[in-house]
């Protein structure tokens, strides 16, 4: 449905590797809210704009970041951006402007729900926090995060710790966020946090509309 200008409440969801950003986004989506996964959007941009970025990007990042279909994997790319300044500079110059425009198109479109959420792992690093009414930081205890990284990426503990150390500290991002969601426990624990926050936001948005 069409919305009045400025009536959309915009949520940015961020966090470090393996803290549960995608899980929170899925819960938000399941609650009926419009969502966008920035990593998935980046994958689509790379596939749909070969004349702009794909050939040059594949050459710059190398075959180790390609998925099983020969396309640049946004998940692998995000991990590399934390640890490789040269590749990060290329991303900032060539890819991030395209991604930012797609996010803005989603957030500011006159068509859509009154609440919209974007999962953006590099939200603070790319200085896009101003696009949102609220930023949610998803956190996890360091030992939990390391175990998840080791399982997901088949890394040693030392390699997982190196990946964590290369990122902005969780407490730094948490201090810059409006909400902090702890995902160190079980599913009901994080579901309760997300549900409580969404209930509060819905009441806020509803009161503004009427």
Coordinates of C-alpha atoms in Angstrom, one line a residue:
X1 CA 0.0 0.0 0.0
X2 CA 1.1 3.6 -0.5
X3 CA 2.6 5.4 2.4
X4 CA 2.7 9.1 3.3
X5 CA 6.2 10.6 2.9
X6 CA 8.2 10.1 6.1
X7 CA 5.7 7.6 7.6
X8 CA 7.9 4.5 7.2
X9 CA 9.8 3.3 10.3
X10 CA 13.2 2.0 9.2
X11 CA 15.2 -0.6 11.1
X12 CA 18.8 -1.5 10.5
X13 CA 20.0 -4.8 11.8
X14 CA 23.7 -5.3 12.2
X15 CA 26.3 -7.3 14.2
X16 CA 29.5 -9.2 13.9
X17 CA 30.1 -12.5 12.2
X18 CA 28.0 -15.4 13.5
X19 CA 26.1 -13.4 16.1
X20 CA 22.6 -14.1 14.6
X21 CA 21.8 -11.2 12.3
X22 CA 20.0 -13.4 9.7
X23 CA 18.1 -15.2 12.4
X24 CA 16.7 -11.9 13.8
X25 CA 15.9 -10.7 10.2
X26 CA 14.0 -13.9 9.6
X27 CA 12.0 -13.5 12.9
X28 CA 11.2 -9.9 11.8
X29 CA 10.1 -11.1 8.4
X30 CA 7.9 -13.9 9.9
X31 CA 6.1 -11.2 11.9
X32 CA 4.9 -9.7 8.7
X33 CA 7.4 -6.9 8.3
X34 CA 9.1 -6.1 4.9
X35 CA 12.8 -7.0 5.0
X36 CA 15.9 -6.8 2.9
X37 CA 19.1 -8.8 3.3
X38 CA 21.9 -6.6 2.1
X39 CA 24.2 -9.6 1.4
X40 CA 21.5 -11.2 -0.8
X41 CA 21.0 -7.9 -2.6
X42 CA 24.7 -7.6 -3.3
X43 CA 24.7 -11.1 -4.8
X44 CA 21.8 -10.0 -7.1
X45 CA 23.6 -6.8 -8.0
X46 CA 26.7 -8.7 -9.1
X47 CA 24.6 -11.1 -11.2
X48 CA 22.4 -8.4 -12.8
X49 CA 25.1 -5.8 -13.5
X50 CA 28.0 -7.6 -15.2
X51 CA 28.8 -4.6 -17.3
X52 CA 29.3 -2.5 -14.2
X53 CA 30.9 -4.7 -11.6
X54 CA 31.0 -8.4 -12.1
X55 CA 33.9 -9.0 -14.4
X56 CA 36.1 -6.4 -12.7
X57 CA 35.0 -7.6 -9.2
X58 CA 35.7 -11.3 -10.0
X59 CA 39.1 -10.4 -11.2
X60 CA 39.9 -8.3 -8.2
X61 CA 38.6 -10.8 -5.6
X62 CA 39.7 -14.0 -7.1
X63 CA 38.1 -17.4 -7.6
X64 CA 38.3 -18.3 -3.9
X65 CA 35.2 -16.1 -3.4
X66 CA 33.1 -17.7 -6.1
X67 CA 30.1 -19.9 -5.2
X68 CA 29.2 -23.2 -6.8
X69 CA 27.6 -21.3 -9.7
X70 CA 30.7 -19.3 -10.4
X71 CA 29.3 -16.1 -9.0
X72 CA 30.9 -14.0 -6.3
X73 CA 29.6 -15.1 -2.9
X74 CA 28.4 -12.1 -0.8
X75 CA 28.9 -14.2 2.4
X76 CA 32.5 -14.9 1.6
X77 CA 33.0 -11.4 0.4
X78 CA 31.7 -9.9 3.7
X79 CA 34.2 -12.0 5.6
X80 CA 37.1 -10.9 3.4
X81 CA 36.2 -7.3 3.8
X82 CA 36.9 -7.5 7.5
X83 CA 40.5 -8.7 7.0
X84 CA 41.8 -7.3 3.7
X85 CA 42.1 -3.4 3.5
X86 CA 42.8 -3.4 -0.3
X87 CA 39.8 -5.4 -1.1
X88 CA 37.7 -3.4 1.3
X89 CA 38.8 -0.2 -0.5
X90 CA 37.7 -1.7 -3.8
X91 CA 34.3 -2.6 -2.3
X92 CA 33.8 0.9 -0.9
X93 CA 34.6 2.5 -4.3
X94 CA 32.8 0.1 -6.7
X95 CA 30.2 -1.9 -4.9
X96 CA 29.0 -0.1 -1.9
X97 CA 27.5 2.9 -3.8
X98 CA 25.3 0.5 -5.8
X99 CA 24.2 -1.4 -2.7
X100 CA 23.5 1.8 -0.8
X101 CA 21.1 2.9 -3.6
X102 CA 19.2 -0.3 -3.6
X103 CA 18.8 -0.1 0.2
X104 CA 17.5 3.5 -0.1
X105 CA 15.1 2.4 -2.8
X106 CA 13.7 -0.3 -0.5
X107 CA 13.5 2.0 2.5
X108 CA 12.0 5.1 0.8
X109 CA 9.7 3.5 -1.8
X110 CA 6.2 4.9 -1.6
X111 CA 4.9 1.3 -1.9
X112 CA 5.3 -1.1 1.0
X113 CA 4.8 -1.6 4.7
X114 CA 5.0 1.1 7.4
X115 CA 7.8 -0.8 9.1
X116 CA 10.8 -2.1 7.0
X117 CA 14.0 -3.7 8.1
X118 CA 17.4 -4.2 6.5
X119 CA 20.1 -6.7 7.6
X120 CA 23.5 -4.9 6.9
X121 CA 26.6 -6.5 8.4
X122 CA 28.7 -3.4 7.5
X123 CA 26.2 -0.8 8.5
X124 CA 28.5 1.2 10.7
X125 CA 31.6 0.5 8.7
X126 CA 30.0 2.0 5.6
X127 CA 28.5 4.9 7.6
X128 CA 24.9 4.2 6.7
X129 CA 23.3 4.3 10.1
X130 CA 21.7 7.6 9.2
X131 CA 19.3 5.8 6.9
X132 CA 17.5 4.2 9.8
X133 CA 15.2 5.3 12.6
X134 CA 16.6 2.5 14.8
X135 CA 19.7 0.4 14.6
X136 CA 19.7 -3.1 16.2
X137 CA 23.0 -4.7 17.2
X138 CA 22.8 -8.5 17.5
X139 CA 25.5 -9.8 19.9
X140 CA 26.7 -13.1 21.2
X141 CA 29.2 -14.1 23.9
X142 CA 32.7 -14.5 22.4
X143 CA 32.9 -18.2 23.1
X144 CA 29.6 -18.8 21.4
X145 CA 30.6 -16.7 18.5
X146 CA 33.9 -18.6 18.0
X147 CA 32.2 -22.0 18.1
X148 CA 29.7 -20.8 15.5
X149 CA 32.4 -19.5 13.2
X150 CA 34.4 -22.7 13.5
X151 CA 31.4 -24.8 12.6
X152 CA 30.2 -22.6 9.7
X153 CA 33.5 -21.9 8.0
X154 CA 35.5 -25.0 9.1
X155 CA 38.1 -22.9 10.8
X156 CA 40.5 -23.5 13.7
X157 CA 39.9 -21.6 16.9
X158 CA 42.9 -19.3 16.1
X159 CA 41.5 -18.6 12.6
X160 CA 38.1 -17.8 14.1
X161 CA 39.6 -15.5 16.6
X162 CA 41.6 -13.7 13.9
X163 CA 38.4 -13.1 12.0
X164 CA 36.7 -11.6 15.1
X165 CA 39.7 -9.5 16.0
X166 CA 39.7 -8.0 12.4
X167 CA 36.2 -6.6 12.9
X168 CA 34.9 -3.7 14.9
X169 CA 34.5 -4.8 18.6
X170 CA 31.0 -5.8 19.5
X171 CA 30.9 -3.3 22.4
X172 CA 31.8 -0.5 20.0
X173 CA 28.9 -1.2 17.7
X174 CA 26.6 -1.8 20.6
X175 CA 27.4 1.6 22.0
X176 CA 26.4 3.2 18.7
X177 CA 23.1 1.2 18.4
X178 CA 19.6 1.9 19.6
X179 CA 18.9 -1.7 20.6
X180 CA 21.1 -4.5 21.6
X181 CA 19.8 -8.1 21.2
X182 CA 21.6 -10.9 22.9
X183 CA 21.8 -14.1 20.9
X184 CA 23.9 -16.2 23.2
X185 CA 21.1 -18.4 24.4
X186 CA 18.3 -20.5 22.8
X187 CA 15.7 -19.6 20.2
X188 CA 12.9 -18.7 22.7
X189 CA 15.3 -16.3 24.4
X190 CA 16.0 -14.2 21.3
X191 CA 12.4 -14.6 20.0
X192 CA 11.2 -13.0 23.2
X193 CA 13.5 -10.0 22.8
X194 CA 12.5 -9.5 19.1
X195 CA 8.8 -9.8 19.8
X196 CA 9.0 -7.3 22.7
X197 CA 10.8 -4.7 20.6
X198 CA 8.5 -5.1 17.6
X199 CA 5.4 -4.7 19.8
X200 CA 6.9 -1.4 21.1
X201 CA 7.7 -0.2 17.6
X202 CA 4.2 -1.1 16.3
X203 CA 2.6 0.9 19.1
X204 CA 4.8 3.8 18.3
X205 CA 4.1 3.7 14.6
X206 CA 0.3 3.2 15.2
X207 CA 0.1 6.2 17.5
X208 CA 1.8 8.4 15.0
X209 CA -0.6 7.4 12.2
X210 CA -3.8 7.9 14.2

